[in-house]
Amino acid sequence: QVQLVQSGAEVKKPGASVKVSCKVSGYTLTELSMHWVRQAPGKGLEWMGGFDPQDGETIYAQEFQGRITMTEDTSTDTAYMELSSLRSEDTAVYYCVTGPTVGYVNWFDPWGQGTLVTVSS
Amino acid sequence: QSALTQPASVSGSPGQSITISCTGTSSDVGGYDYVSWYQQHPGKAPKLMIYDVSNRPSGVSNRFSGSKSGNTASLTLSGLQAEDEADYYCSSYTGSSTLVIFGGGTKLTVL
């Protein structure tokens, strides 16, 4: 079964960038469709971006376009999410998740353990 | 795209049944049979409980069931147990550049 292990907590200053990693085991990264979802403290879930099997491309939610980059290193089966121009509202737990590799993005399973990113001056 | 609408909280006694609603629009919930539900215990990552409106992944109790009517999806938990106390989130495929949207979450309290 797929297991996702994320990097540790980060503290960043406003305007900086953060890069969160997600190590895959049980499968190879090429067999999976990766997405990122975040959750601000005490708030709900928010999809940030991921692989769309319909288009065969990684797409990003409008809110993050221009600030987010998702990459993959298939040699180490590690996915990355980099978010730039950080502001206090980006303080959240960031989750890597896997979705369907064909058809529509209709579920996310499993989820990584989450990485807390704190943006504070 | 606005978040899906869920009640902030629901409660029930052990053994009872509860239903959580998730209301969207014809562009998301009403337009696709791609609604999923997630359970999240405090400090933990969400867990997939229902996908494609009413399908349960392997290992999920059959006390969890899902349905949809028009722009509103529902999650029903029967035979409530203390361990069901958690936050529940719905999500829907949208077909737009924001592929998936979530509901605001519902806190389930088992009395």
PDB file of C-alpha atoms in Angstrom:
ATOM      1  CA  GLN A   1       0.000   0.000   0.000  1.00  0.00           C
ATOM      2  CA  VAL A   2       1.027   3.589  -0.536  1.00  0.00           C
ATOM      3  CA  GLN A   3       2.641   5.484   2.317  1.00  0.00           C
ATOM      4  CA  LEU A   4       3.442   9.195   2.239  1.00  0.00           C
ATOM      5  CA  VAL A   5       5.954  10.719   4.659  1.00  0.00           C
ATOM      6  CA  GLN A   6       6.357  14.481   4.654  1.00  0.00           C
ATOM      7  CA  SER A   7       9.168  16.772   5.768  1.00  0.00           C
ATOM      8  CA  GLY A   8       9.147  18.522   9.122  1.00  0.00           C
ATOM      9  CA  ALA A   9       7.628  21.782  10.299  1.00  0.00           C
ATOM     10  CA  GLU A  10       8.897  25.076   8.899  1.00  0.00           C
ATOM     11  CA  VAL A  11       8.901  28.670  10.120  1.00  0.00           C
ATOM     12  CA  LYS A  12       9.245  31.322   7.440  1.00  0.00           C
ATOM     13  CA  LYS A  13       9.179  35.090   7.264  1.00  0.00           C
ATOM     14  CA  PRO A  14       6.671  36.969   5.100  1.00  0.00           C
ATOM     15  CA  GLY A  15       7.877  37.153   1.504  1.00  0.00           C
ATOM     16  CA  ALA A  16       9.995  34.013   1.754  1.00  0.00           C
ATOM     17  CA  SER A  17       9.420  30.656   0.039  1.00  0.00           C
ATOM     18  CA  VAL A  18       8.907  27.192   1.480  1.00  0.00           C
ATOM     19  CA  LYS A  19       9.466  23.795  -0.118  1.00  0.00           C
ATOM     20  CA  VAL A  20       7.716  20.794   1.428  1.00  0.00           C
ATOM     21  CA  SER A  21       8.680  17.261   0.462  1.00  0.00           C
ATOM     22  CA  CYS A  22       6.623  14.061   0.363  1.00  0.00           C
ATOM     23  CA  LYS A  23       8.433  10.724   0.208  1.00  0.00           C
ATOM     24  CA  VAL A  24       6.468   7.870  -1.368  1.00  0.00           C
ATOM     25  CA  SER A  25       6.867   4.226  -0.442  1.00  0.00           C
ATOM     26  CA  GLY A  26       4.999   1.102  -1.418  1.00  0.00           C
ATOM     27  CA  TYR A  27       4.654   2.353  -4.984  1.00  0.00           C
ATOM     28  CA  THR A  28       6.811   4.404  -7.319  1.00  0.00           C
ATOM     29  CA  LEU A  29       5.964   8.032  -7.921  1.00  0.00           C
ATOM     30  CA  THR A  30       5.377   7.327 -11.612  1.00  0.00           C
ATOM     31  CA  GLU A  31       2.482   5.052 -10.657  1.00  0.00           C
ATOM     32  CA  LEU A  32       0.733   7.754  -8.655  1.00  0.00           C
ATOM     33  CA  SER A  33      -1.110  11.022  -9.145  1.00  0.00           C
ATOM     34  CA  MET A  34       0.000  13.561  -6.538  1.00  0.00           C
ATOM     35  CA  HIS A  35      -1.921  16.513  -5.114  1.00  0.00           C
ATOM     36  CA  TRP A  36      -1.474  19.021  -2.304  1.00  0.00           C
ATOM     37  CA  VAL A  37      -4.189  20.144   0.111  1.00  0.00           C
ATOM     38  CA  ARG A  38      -3.780  22.634   2.935  1.00  0.00           C
ATOM     39  CA  GLN A  39      -5.641  23.407   6.151  1.00  0.00           C
ATOM     40  CA  ALA A  40      -5.284  26.689   8.029  1.00  0.00           C
ATOM     41  CA  PRO A  41      -5.539  26.435  11.838  1.00  0.00           C
ATOM     42  CA  GLY A  42      -9.115  25.670  12.834  1.00  0.00           C
ATOM     43  CA  LYS A  43     -10.253  25.930   9.217  1.00  0.00           C
ATOM     44  CA  GLY A  44     -11.342  23.625   6.406  1.00  0.00           C
ATOM     45  CA  LEU A  45      -9.477  21.874   3.621  1.00  0.00           C
ATOM     46  CA  GLU A  46      -8.316  23.630   0.469  1.00  0.00           C
ATOM     47  CA  TRP A  47      -7.094  21.926  -2.712  1.00  0.00           C
ATOM     48  CA  MET A  48      -3.959  23.620  -4.025  1.00  0.00           C
ATOM     49  CA  GLY A  49      -3.089  21.662  -7.136  1.00  0.00           C
ATOM     50  CA  GLY A  50      -2.208  18.309  -8.608  1.00  0.00           C
ATOM     51  CA  PHE A  51      -2.224  15.985 -11.584  1.00  0.00           C
ATOM     52  CA  ASP A  52      -5.340  16.029 -13.757  1.00  0.00           C
ATOM     53  CA  PRO A  53      -5.678  12.679 -15.581  1.00  0.00           C
ATOM     54  CA  GLN A  54      -8.143  14.286 -17.993  1.00  0.00           C
ATOM     55  CA  ASP A  55      -5.474  16.655 -19.335  1.00  0.00           C
ATOM     56  CA  GLY A  56      -2.378  14.711 -18.385  1.00  0.00           C
ATOM     57  CA  GLU A  57      -0.958  17.808 -16.727  1.00  0.00           C
ATOM     58  CA  THR A  58      -0.424  19.257 -13.281  1.00  0.00           C
ATOM     59  CA  ILE A  59      -2.780  22.152 -12.672  1.00  0.00           C
ATOM     60  CA  TYR A  60      -2.986  24.655  -9.857  1.00  0.00           C
ATOM     61  CA  ALA A  61      -5.948  26.234  -8.132  1.00  0.00           C
ATOM     62  CA  GLN A  62      -6.513  29.797  -9.337  1.00  0.00           C
ATOM     63  CA  GLU A  63      -5.764  31.183  -5.890  1.00  0.00           C
ATOM     64  CA  PHE A  64      -2.192  29.880  -6.001  1.00  0.00           C
ATOM     65  CA  GLN A  65      -1.284  30.343  -9.646  1.00  0.00           C
ATOM     66  CA  GLY A  66       1.976  32.240  -9.980  1.00  0.00           C
ATOM     67  CA  ARG A  67       3.094  31.330  -6.433  1.00  0.00           C
ATOM     68  CA  ILE A  68       3.081  27.526  -6.425  1.00  0.00           C
ATOM     69  CA  THR A  69       5.247  24.915  -8.107  1.00  0.00           C
ATOM     70  CA  MET A  70       4.808  21.164  -7.772  1.00  0.00           C
ATOM     71  CA  THR A  71       7.692  18.954  -8.857  1.00  0.00           C
ATOM     72  CA  GLU A  72       8.688  15.314  -8.624  1.00  0.00           C
ATOM     73  CA  ASP A  73      12.009  13.504  -8.328  1.00  0.00           C
ATOM     74  CA  THR A  74      11.350  10.033  -9.667  1.00  0.00           C
ATOM     75  CA  SER A  75      14.860   8.861  -8.732  1.00  0.00           C
ATOM     76  CA  THR A  76      13.958   9.198  -5.045  1.00  0.00           C
ATOM     77  CA  ASP A  77      10.152   8.874  -5.335  1.00  0.00           C
ATOM     78  CA  THR A  78       9.756  12.257  -3.688  1.00  0.00           C
ATOM     79  CA  ALA A  79       7.204  14.935  -4.545  1.00  0.00           C
ATOM     80  CA  TYR A  80       7.715  18.599  -3.707  1.00  0.00           C
ATOM     81  CA  MET A  81       5.474  21.619  -3.291  1.00  0.00           C
ATOM     82  CA  GLU A  82       7.047  25.065  -3.257  1.00  0.00           C
ATOM     83  CA  LEU A  83       5.019  28.137  -2.304  1.00  0.00           C
ATOM     84  CA  SER A  84       6.543  31.590  -2.703  1.00  0.00           C
ATOM     85  CA  SER A  85       5.765  35.127  -1.552  1.00  0.00           C
ATOM     86  CA  LEU A  86       4.496  33.759   1.736  1.00  0.00           C
ATOM     87  CA  ARG A  87       2.094  35.787   3.834  1.00  0.00           C
ATOM     88  CA  SER A  88       0.606  35.183   7.269  1.00  0.00           C
ATOM     89  CA  GLU A  89      -2.537  33.704   5.705  1.00  0.00           C
ATOM     90  CA  ASP A  90      -0.391  30.865   4.340  1.00  0.00           C
ATOM     91  CA  THR A  91       0.137  29.542   7.862  1.00  0.00           C
ATOM     92  CA  ALA A  92      -1.362  26.066   7.606  1.00  0.00           C
ATOM     93  CA  VAL A  93      -0.792  22.330   7.633  1.00  0.00           C
ATOM     94  CA  TYR A  94       0.097  21.189   4.132  1.00  0.00           C
ATOM     95  CA  TYR A  95      -0.810  17.641   3.089  1.00  0.00           C
ATOM     96  CA  CYS A  96       0.379  15.616   0.139  1.00  0.00           C
ATOM     97  CA  VAL A  97      -2.250  13.174  -1.084  1.00  0.00           C
ATOM     98  CA  THR A  98      -2.675  10.720  -3.922  1.00  0.00           C
ATOM     99  CA  GLY A  99      -5.593  10.743  -6.335  1.00  0.00           C
ATOM    100  CA  PRO A 100      -6.819   8.724  -9.308  1.00  0.00           C
ATOM    101  CA  THR A 101      -4.411   8.142 -12.180  1.00  0.00           C
ATOM    102  CA  VAL A 102      -7.232   7.863 -14.741  1.00  0.00           C
ATOM    103  CA  GLY A 103     -10.607   9.493 -15.151  1.00  0.00           C
ATOM    104  CA  TYR A 104     -11.694  12.273 -12.831  1.00  0.00           C
ATOM    105  CA  VAL A 105     -10.125  13.526  -9.602  1.00  0.00           C
ATOM    106  CA  ASN A 106     -12.852  12.080  -7.418  1.00  0.00           C
ATOM    107  CA  TRP A 107     -10.991  10.980  -4.279  1.00  0.00           C
ATOM    108  CA  PHE A 108      -7.803  11.471  -2.279  1.00  0.00           C
ATOM    109  CA  ASP A 109      -6.280   8.486  -0.490  1.00  0.00           C
ATOM    110  CA  PRO A 110      -3.991   8.149   1.324  1.00  0.00           C
ATOM    111  CA  TRP A 111      -2.836  11.405   2.930  1.00  0.00           C
ATOM    112  CA  GLY A 112       0.581  12.294   4.255  1.00  0.00           C
ATOM    113  CA  GLN A 113       0.902  13.153   7.938  1.00  0.00           C
ATOM    114  CA  GLY A 114       0.963  16.879   7.185  1.00  0.00           C
ATOM    115  CA  THR A 115       3.608  19.592   7.463  1.00  0.00           C
ATOM    116  CA  LEU A 116       2.962  22.720   9.525  1.00  0.00           C
ATOM    117  CA  VAL A 117       4.220  25.869   7.843  1.00  0.00           C
ATOM    118  CA  THR A 118       4.171  28.964  10.029  1.00  0.00           C
ATOM    119  CA  VAL A 119       4.623  32.378   8.431  1.00  0.00           C
ATOM    120  CA  SER A 120       5.586  34.985  10.979  1.00  0.00           C
ATOM    121  CA  SER A 121       7.839  37.988  11.210  1.00  0.00           C
TER     122      SER A 121
ATOM    123  CA  GLN B   1     -15.251  28.907  -6.652  1.00  0.00           C
ATOM    124  CA  SER B   2     -16.986  28.997  -3.256  1.00  0.00           C
ATOM    125  CA  ALA B   3     -16.645  26.222  -0.726  1.00  0.00           C
ATOM    126  CA  LEU B   4     -19.438  23.693  -0.395  1.00  0.00           C
ATOM    127  CA  THR B   5     -21.890  24.391   2.446  1.00  0.00           C
ATOM    128  CA  GLN B   6     -22.004  22.052   5.441  1.00  0.00           C
ATOM    129  CA  PRO B   7     -23.595  22.518   8.869  1.00  0.00           C
ATOM    130  CA  ALA B   8     -20.999  23.590  11.413  1.00  0.00           C
ATOM    131  CA  SER B   9     -21.993  20.889  13.853  1.00  0.00           C
ATOM    132  CA  VAL B  10     -24.255  17.891  14.377  1.00  0.00           C
ATOM    133  CA  SER B  11     -24.686  15.619  17.362  1.00  0.00           C
ATOM    134  CA  GLY B  12     -26.230  12.320  18.267  1.00  0.00           C
ATOM    135  CA  SER B  13     -26.306   9.696  20.977  1.00  0.00           C
ATOM    136  CA  PRO B  14     -24.609   6.326  20.726  1.00  0.00           C
ATOM    137  CA  GLY B  15     -26.616   3.961  18.566  1.00  0.00           C
ATOM    138  CA  GLN B  16     -28.506   6.738  16.798  1.00  0.00           C
ATOM    139  CA  SER B  17     -28.158   7.838  13.177  1.00  0.00           C
ATOM    140  CA  ILE B  18     -27.145  11.273  11.933  1.00  0.00           C
ATOM    141  CA  THR B  19     -26.972  12.873   8.513  1.00  0.00           C
ATOM    142  CA  ILE B  20     -24.576  15.592   7.355  1.00  0.00           C
ATOM    143  CA  SER B  21     -25.526  17.637   4.309  1.00  0.00           C
ATOM    144  CA  CYS B  22     -23.220  19.171   1.719  1.00  0.00           C
ATOM    145  CA  THR B  23     -24.715  21.740  -0.634  1.00  0.00           C
ATOM    146  CA  GLY B  24     -23.078  22.999  -3.794  1.00  0.00           C
ATOM    147  CA  THR B  25     -24.194  24.074  -7.247  1.00  0.00           C
ATOM    148  CA  SER B  26     -24.895  22.561 -10.629  1.00  0.00           C
ATOM    149  CA  SER B  27     -21.220  23.216 -11.459  1.00  0.00           C
ATOM    150  CA  ASP B  28     -19.940  20.853  -8.795  1.00  0.00           C
ATOM    151  CA  VAL B  29     -22.119  18.575  -6.616  1.00  0.00           C
ATOM    152  CA  GLY B  30     -25.083  18.694  -8.975  1.00  0.00           C
ATOM    153  CA  GLY B  31     -23.032  18.306 -12.117  1.00  0.00           C
ATOM    154  CA  TYR B  32     -20.995  15.209 -11.284  1.00  0.00           C
ATOM    155  CA  ASP B  33     -21.351  12.038  -9.262  1.00  0.00           C
ATOM    156  CA  TYR B  34     -17.901  12.699  -7.820  1.00  0.00           C
ATOM    157  CA  VAL B  35     -18.609  13.622  -4.223  1.00  0.00           C
ATOM    158  CA  SER B  36     -16.357  12.222  -1.534  1.00  0.00           C
ATOM    159  CA  TRP B  37     -16.358  12.421   2.269  1.00  0.00           C
ATOM    160  CA  TYR B  38     -13.434  12.539   4.691  1.00  0.00           C
ATOM    161  CA  GLN B  39     -13.214  11.939   8.429  1.00  0.00           C
ATOM    162  CA  GLN B  40     -10.633  13.871  10.435  1.00  0.00           C
ATOM    163  CA  HIS B  41      -9.830  13.268  14.084  1.00  0.00           C
ATOM    164  CA  PRO B  42      -8.057  16.063  15.996  1.00  0.00           C
ATOM    165  CA  GLY B  43      -4.421  16.396  15.028  1.00  0.00           C
ATOM    166  CA  LYS B  44      -4.688  13.701  12.373  1.00  0.00           C
ATOM    167  CA  ALA B  45      -4.785  13.662   8.596  1.00  0.00           C
ATOM    168  CA  PRO B  46      -8.164  13.226   6.897  1.00  0.00           C
ATOM    169  CA  LYS B  47      -9.283   9.731   5.926  1.00  0.00           C
ATOM    170  CA  LEU B  48     -11.386   8.865   2.875  1.00  0.00           C
ATOM    171  CA  MET B  49     -14.761   7.401   3.940  1.00  0.00           C
ATOM    172  CA  ILE B  50     -16.955   7.679   0.813  1.00  0.00           C
ATOM    173  CA  TYR B  51     -16.191   8.344  -2.856  1.00  0.00           C
ATOM    174  CA  ASP B  52     -18.340   8.709  -5.990  1.00  0.00           C
ATOM    175  CA  VAL B  53     -21.298   9.761  -3.798  1.00  0.00           C
ATOM    176  CA  SER B  54     -21.968   6.372  -2.218  1.00  0.00           C
ATOM    177  CA  ASN B  55     -18.983   4.014  -2.553  1.00  0.00           C
ATOM    178  CA  ARG B  56     -17.008   2.894   0.489  1.00  0.00           C
ATOM    179  CA  PRO B  57     -13.287   2.143   0.242  1.00  0.00           C
ATOM    180  CA  SER B  58     -12.164  -1.217   1.509  1.00  0.00           C
ATOM    181  CA  GLY B  59     -12.019  -1.250   5.309  1.00  0.00           C
ATOM    182  CA  VAL B  60     -14.582   1.493   5.928  1.00  0.00           C
ATOM    183  CA  SER B  61     -17.503   0.421   8.086  1.00  0.00           C
ATOM    184  CA  ASN B  62     -20.858  -0.104   6.365  1.00  0.00           C
ATOM    185  CA  ARG B  63     -22.325   2.192   9.031  1.00  0.00           C
ATOM    186  CA  PHE B  64     -21.200   4.995   6.701  1.00  0.00           C
ATOM    187  CA  SER B  65     -23.330   5.657   3.623  1.00  0.00           C
ATOM    188  CA  GLY B  66     -23.639   8.455   1.086  1.00  0.00           C
ATOM    189  CA  SER B  67     -26.298   9.797  -1.245  1.00  0.00           C
ATOM    190  CA  LYS B  68     -27.047  12.773  -3.458  1.00  0.00           C
ATOM    191  CA  SER B  69     -30.099  14.659  -4.623  1.00  0.00           C
ATOM    192  CA  GLY B  70     -29.689  17.590  -6.970  1.00  0.00           C
ATOM    193  CA  ASN B  71     -27.039  19.955  -5.644  1.00  0.00           C
ATOM    194  CA  THR B  72     -26.959  18.409  -2.160  1.00  0.00           C
ATOM    195  CA  ALA B  73     -25.010  15.367  -1.062  1.00  0.00           C
ATOM    196  CA  SER B  74     -25.430  13.643   2.292  1.00  0.00           C
ATOM    197  CA  LEU B  75     -23.396  11.440   4.584  1.00  0.00           C
ATOM    198  CA  THR B  76     -25.308   9.195   6.969  1.00  0.00           C
ATOM    199  CA  LEU B  77     -23.745   7.466   9.961  1.00  0.00           C
ATOM    200  CA  SER B  78     -25.840   4.772  11.574  1.00  0.00           C
ATOM    201  CA  GLY B  79     -25.280   3.125  14.943  1.00  0.00           C
ATOM    202  CA  LEU B  80     -23.201   6.041  16.230  1.00  0.00           C
ATOM    203  CA  GLN B  81     -20.131   5.119  18.245  1.00  0.00           C
ATOM    204  CA  ALA B  82     -17.850   7.252  20.386  1.00  0.00           C
ATOM    205  CA  GLU B  83     -15.022   6.789  17.865  1.00  0.00           C
ATOM    206  CA  ASP B  84     -17.134   8.489  15.175  1.00  0.00           C
ATOM    207  CA  GLU B  85     -16.677  11.831  16.943  1.00  0.00           C
ATOM    208  CA  ALA B  86     -14.595  13.826  14.456  1.00  0.00           C
ATOM    209  CA  ASP B  87     -14.764  16.490  11.781  1.00  0.00           C
ATOM    210  CA  TYR B  88     -16.270  15.480   8.451  1.00  0.00           C
ATOM    211  CA  TYR B  89     -15.569  17.158   5.121  1.00  0.00           C
ATOM    212  CA  CYS B  90     -17.264  16.706   1.782  1.00  0.00           C
ATOM    213  CA  SER B  91     -15.591  17.443  -1.526  1.00  0.00           C
ATOM    214  CA  SER B  92     -16.650  17.574  -5.152  1.00  0.00           C
ATOM    215  CA  TYR B  93     -15.014  17.548  -8.544  1.00  0.00           C
ATOM    216  CA  THR B  94     -15.723  20.792 -10.394  1.00  0.00           C
ATOM    217  CA  GLY B  95     -14.323  20.434 -13.878  1.00  0.00           C
ATOM    218  CA  SER B  96     -12.858  23.932 -13.615  1.00  0.00           C
ATOM    219  CA  SER B  97      -9.240  24.957 -13.121  1.00  0.00           C
ATOM    220  CA  THR B  98      -9.853  24.463  -9.402  1.00  0.00           C
ATOM    221  CA  LEU B  99     -10.431  20.758  -9.848  1.00  0.00           C
ATOM    222  CA  VAL B 100     -11.758  19.979  -6.396  1.00  0.00           C
ATOM    223  CA  ILE B 101     -13.545  22.026  -3.754  1.00  0.00           C
ATOM    224  CA  PHE B 102     -14.235  21.084  -0.149  1.00  0.00           C
ATOM    225  CA  GLY B 103     -16.972  21.889   2.297  1.00  0.00           C
ATOM    226  CA  GLY B 104     -16.249  23.925   5.402  1.00  0.00           C
ATOM    227  CA  GLY B 105     -16.450  20.863   7.610  1.00  0.00           C
ATOM    228  CA  THR B 106     -18.930  19.535  10.189  1.00  0.00           C
ATOM    229  CA  LYS B 107     -18.020  18.684  13.753  1.00  0.00           C
ATOM    230  CA  LEU B 108     -19.798  15.532  14.891  1.00  0.00           C
ATOM    231  CA  THR B 109     -20.287  15.192  18.632  1.00  0.00           C
ATOM    232  CA  VAL B 110     -21.353  11.862  20.086  1.00  0.00           C
ATOM    233  CA  LEU B 111     -23.265  12.711  23.261  1.00  0.00           C
TER     234      LEU B 111
END
